Structures are given as structure tokens and as C-alpha cells.
């Protein structure tokens, strides 16, 4: 890193973004902003910034929207109808397209940490939240549209 690198926006250190997700009986809040599913890319862009990468999924009309620095991705054939977010906690597992970094934010369910409260989430909420388990370890969390509600 050179002494004048601060002048080049591509070489500046980026400030870390902290993501806080709070789930209660009625809604989901990401950094204190209420979000409902399906959502759209513009809402996610307001929350997380521009996606680091947008990649096509082979032989489909879907695209994957990746926020590499946050450990978040979303895939959808329609940017106006995004059904789910995937928060990748361990990107060493084969989850298809995945962000370069792991999700390090906080997730609370009814005011409690996700690891102690996820089993208490019923099907009657207006969203779904699921752990993705590989080799007996939670490697990602899916949050999104609940088709049964």
C-alpha cells in the first residue's frame, strides 16, 4: 500500500458494514428497517449496497445476487420478486454460488440469539427461517417468503 493510495477509491479501506437481523412474530427488520418477502433488488440494494456480483445460473433465467463482503446471496429469475436471502456462515461447503466471505452479522429471533430460538419458530409467521446443516454444522441460514402464511 503506497502513501497516496487514499486518493484511489479502489485502494481505500472500506468501512465494515454490520448487519443486524431481528425477527419477531410480525416481521423481519434488517438494520432496523422492516422488510417483507417477496422483496426486490432495489430494497436489498438500499440495505446492503450494490451487489458485488450478479451472475447467471446456467441453463435458467435466474441470476444470483452476491454481496461478497457481507456473506449474503439471493437468487431469483425476477429482480422484482426475490423470495429469499441466504446468509452463508461457512462458505467452505458446496452451496452453489456463494459469497467470498462469511456472514458475521447478528440474528435475533424474538430477542434471543438464533441458535437458542430457531426451534421455536412456528409455521404461522409471515416469513420462514431455516438452518442449512452440513456435517452436523449450521453453515447457512435462509430467510424468506413463507408460502403457507
mmCIF file of C-alpha atoms in Angstrom:
data_model
loop_
_atom_site.group_PDB
_atom_site.id
_atom_site.type_symbol
_atom_site.label_atom_id
_atom_site.label_comp_id
_atom_site.label_asym_id
_atom_site.label_seq_id
_atom_site.Cartn_x
_atom_site.Cartn_y
_atom_site.Cartn_z
ATOM 1 C CA UNK A 1 0.000 0.000 0.000
ATOM 2 C CA UNK A 2 1.510 3.286 -1.093
ATOM 3 C CA UNK A 3 1.403 6.574 0.761
ATOM 4 C CA UNK A 4 -1.005 8.146 -1.750
ATOM 5 C CA UNK A 5 -3.323 5.136 -2.149
ATOM 6 C CA UNK A 6 -6.050 7.016 -0.250
ATOM 7 C CA UNK A 7 -6.584 9.050 -3.427
ATOM 8 C CA UNK A 8 -7.540 5.949 -5.433
ATOM 9 C CA UNK A 9 -11.074 4.906 -4.377
ATOM 10 C CA UNK A 10 -10.340 1.289 -5.359
ATOM 11 C CA UNK A 11 -7.440 1.086 -2.869
ATOM 12 C CA UNK A 12 -9.172 2.710 0.087
ATOM 13 C CA UNK A 13 -10.091 0.571 3.035
ATOM 14 C CA UNK A 14 -13.812 0.037 3.084
ATOM 15 C CA UNK A 15 -15.571 0.512 6.371
ATOM 16 C CA UNK A 16 -17.076 -2.684 7.693
ATOM 17 C CA UNK A 17 -20.820 -2.969 7.423
ATOM 18 C CA UNK A 18 -22.572 -4.661 10.314
ATOM 19 C CA UNK A 19 -25.823 -6.440 9.601
ATOM 20 C CA UNK A 20 -28.336 -6.913 12.386
ATOM 21 C CA UNK A 21 -31.412 -9.038 11.680
ATOM 22 C CA UNK A 22 -34.289 -9.091 14.149
ATOM 23 C CA UNK A 23 -37.185 -11.495 13.651
ATOM 24 C CA UNK A 24 -40.366 -11.265 15.698
ATOM 25 C CA UNK A 25 -43.872 -12.673 15.329
ATOM 26 C CA UNK A 26 -44.943 -9.987 12.850
ATOM 27 C CA UNK A 27 -41.908 -9.075 10.761
ATOM 28 C CA UNK A 28 -38.201 -9.060 9.988
ATOM 29 C CA UNK A 29 -36.039 -5.986 10.476
ATOM 30 C CA UNK A 30 -32.642 -5.641 8.880
ATOM 31 C CA UNK A 31 -30.645 -2.831 10.490
ATOM 32 C CA UNK A 32 -33.940 -1.567 11.967
ATOM 33 C CA UNK A 33 -35.674 -1.437 8.569
ATOM 34 C CA UNK A 34 -38.768 -3.586 8.140
ATOM 35 C CA UNK A 35 -38.559 -5.986 5.210
ATOM 36 C CA UNK A 36 -41.109 -8.404 3.831
ATOM 37 C CA UNK A 37 -40.834 -11.160 1.267
ATOM 38 C CA UNK A 38 -41.043 -11.312 -1.645
ATOM 39 C CA UNK A 39 -38.770 -8.306 -1.841
ATOM 40 C CA UNK A 40 -36.894 -6.707 -4.729
ATOM 41 C CA UNK A 41 -33.342 -5.831 -5.652
ATOM 42 C CA UNK A 42 -33.779 -2.086 -5.019
ATOM 43 C CA UNK A 43 -34.759 -2.716 -1.390
ATOM 44 C CA UNK A 44 -31.794 -5.058 -0.909
ATOM 45 C CA UNK A 45 -29.518 -2.515 -2.583
ATOM 46 C CA UNK A 46 -30.719 0.148 -0.131
ATOM 47 C CA UNK A 47 -29.959 -2.206 2.776
ATOM 48 C CA UNK A 48 -26.673 -3.763 1.633
ATOM 49 C CA UNK A 49 -25.384 -1.541 -1.160
ATOM 50 C CA UNK A 50 -24.823 -2.617 -4.747
ATOM 51 C CA UNK A 51 -24.298 -6.378 -5.144
ATOM 52 C CA UNK A 52 -20.627 -7.295 -5.578
ATOM 53 C CA UNK A 53 -21.534 -9.692 -8.358
ATOM 54 C CA UNK A 54 -24.624 -10.606 -10.340
ATOM 55 C CA UNK A 55 -24.141 -13.943 -12.085
ATOM 56 C CA UNK A 56 -26.420 -16.002 -14.320
ATOM 57 C CA UNK A 57 -27.331 -19.518 -13.256
ATOM 58 C CA UNK A 58 -26.516 -21.881 -16.103
ATOM 59 C CA UNK A 59 -29.436 -23.046 -18.243
ATOM 60 C CA UNK A 60 -32.002 -20.962 -16.333
ATOM 61 C CA UNK A 61 -33.371 -17.446 -16.407
ATOM 62 C CA UNK A 62 -32.298 -16.922 -12.789
ATOM 63 C CA UNK A 63 -29.491 -14.753 -11.536
ATOM 64 C CA UNK A 64 -27.540 -14.848 -8.285
ATOM 65 C CA UNK A 65 -27.005 -11.554 -6.461
ATOM 66 C CA UNK A 66 -23.944 -11.771 -4.202
ATOM 67 C CA UNK A 67 -22.770 -9.393 -1.506
ATOM 68 C CA UNK A 68 -19.277 -10.853 -1.063
ATOM 69 C CA UNK A 69 -18.235 -8.624 1.828
ATOM 70 C CA UNK A 70 -21.414 -9.430 3.825
ATOM 71 C CA UNK A 71 -21.700 -13.163 3.206
ATOM 72 C CA UNK A 72 -25.170 -12.805 1.664
ATOM 73 C CA UNK A 73 -26.724 -14.007 -1.538
ATOM 74 C CA UNK A 74 -30.082 -14.168 -3.226
ATOM 75 C CA UNK A 75 -31.127 -15.936 -6.401
ATOM 76 C CA UNK A 76 -34.167 -15.172 -8.487
ATOM 77 C CA UNK A 77 -35.426 -15.186 -12.074
ATOM 78 C CA UNK A 78 -37.059 -11.792 -11.406
ATOM 79 C CA UNK A 79 -35.312 -8.939 -9.569
ATOM 80 C CA UNK A 80 -38.750 -7.606 -8.599
ATOM 81 C CA UNK A 81 -39.737 -10.831 -6.833
ATOM 82 C CA UNK A 82 -36.906 -12.108 -4.652
ATOM 83 C CA UNK A 83 -38.183 -14.783 -2.303
ATOM 84 C CA UNK A 84 -35.252 -15.489 -0.005
ATOM 85 C CA UNK A 85 -31.886 -14.407 1.375
ATOM 86 C CA UNK A 86 -29.153 -16.875 2.179
ATOM 87 C CA UNK A 87 -26.755 -15.844 4.944
ATOM 88 C CA UNK A 88 -23.649 -18.003 4.492
ATOM 89 C CA UNK A 89 -21.843 -18.657 7.767
ATOM 90 C CA UNK A 90 -19.290 -21.115 6.371
ATOM 91 C CA UNK A 91 -18.517 -20.821 2.676
ATOM 92 C CA UNK A 92 -16.271 -23.905 2.653
ATOM 93 C CA UNK A 93 -19.318 -26.059 1.943
ATOM 94 C CA UNK A 94 -20.707 -26.525 -1.555
ATOM 95 C CA UNK A 95 -23.732 -24.263 -1.622
ATOM 96 C CA UNK A 96 -23.524 -23.426 -5.308
ATOM 97 C CA UNK A 97 -22.838 -19.768 -5.984
ATOM 98 C CA UNK A 98 -21.664 -18.280 -2.753
ATOM 99 C CA UNK A 99 -20.151 -15.100 -1.390
ATOM 100 C CA UNK A 100 -16.402 -14.855 -0.875
ATOM 101 C CA UNK A 101 -16.760 -14.014 2.836
ATOM 102 C CA UNK A 102 -18.878 -15.450 5.617
ATOM 103 C CA UNK A 103 -21.856 -13.724 7.192
ATOM 104 C CA UNK A 104 -20.793 -12.260 10.539
ATOM 105 C CA UNK A 105 -23.851 -10.243 11.474
ATOM 106 C CA UNK A 106 -26.274 -10.941 14.287
ATOM 107 C CA UNK A 107 -29.633 -12.665 14.036
ATOM 108 C CA UNK A 108 -32.168 -12.464 16.835
ATOM 109 C CA UNK A 109 -35.478 -14.290 16.987
ATOM 110 C CA UNK A 110 -37.916 -12.794 19.482
ATOM 111 C CA UNK A 111 -34.965 -11.067 21.166
ATOM 112 C CA UNK A 112 -32.905 -14.259 21.574
ATOM 113 C CA UNK A 113 -29.860 -15.481 19.597
ATOM 114 C CA UNK A 114 -30.804 -17.667 16.640
ATOM 115 C CA UNK A 115 -29.018 -20.759 17.951
ATOM 116 C CA UNK A 116 -31.284 -20.890 21.016
ATOM 117 C CA UNK A 117 -34.531 -19.704 19.388
ATOM 118 C CA UNK A 118 -34.743 -21.204 15.880
ATOM 119 C CA UNK A 119 -36.602 -24.290 17.086
ATOM 120 C CA UNK A 120 -39.364 -22.047 18.471
ATOM 121 C CA UNK A 121 -40.238 -20.522 15.082
ATOM 122 C CA UNK A 122 -43.647 -21.795 14.003
ATOM 123 C CA UNK A 123 -45.135 -22.001 10.529
ATOM 124 C CA UNK A 124 -47.606 -19.198 11.296
ATOM 125 C CA UNK A 125 -45.113 -16.362 10.835
ATOM 126 C CA UNK A 126 -45.246 -14.204 7.682
ATOM 127 C CA UNK A 127 -41.711 -15.373 6.823
ATOM 128 C CA UNK A 128 -39.720 -18.561 7.060
ATOM 129 C CA UNK A 129 -36.303 -19.010 8.623
ATOM 130 C CA UNK A 130 -34.306 -22.242 8.296
ATOM 131 C CA UNK A 131 -30.858 -23.502 9.151
ATOM 132 C CA UNK A 132 -28.882 -25.239 6.432
ATOM 133 C CA UNK A 133 -26.927 -28.017 8.058
ATOM 134 C CA UNK A 134 -23.920 -29.801 6.565
ATOM 135 C CA UNK A 135 -21.986 -32.405 8.531
ATOM 136 C CA UNK A 136 -23.992 -31.562 11.690
ATOM 137 C CA UNK A 137 -22.965 -27.899 11.472
ATOM 138 C CA UNK A 138 -25.072 -24.848 10.628
ATOM 139 C CA UNK A 139 -23.409 -23.430 7.523
ATOM 140 C CA UNK A 140 -26.094 -21.011 6.341
ATOM 141 C CA UNK A 141 -29.435 -19.502 7.269
ATOM 142 C CA UNK A 142 -32.275 -18.994 4.805
ATOM 143 C CA UNK A 143 -34.757 -16.211 5.474
ATOM 144 C CA UNK A 144 -37.648 -15.533 3.166
ATOM 145 C CA UNK A 145 -41.158 -15.922 1.924
ATOM 146 C CA UNK A 146 -43.462 -18.294 3.780
ATOM 147 C CA UNK A 147 -45.855 -19.740 1.171
ATOM 148 C CA UNK A 148 -48.089 -21.168 3.919
ATOM 149 C CA UNK A 149 -48.842 -17.823 5.589
#
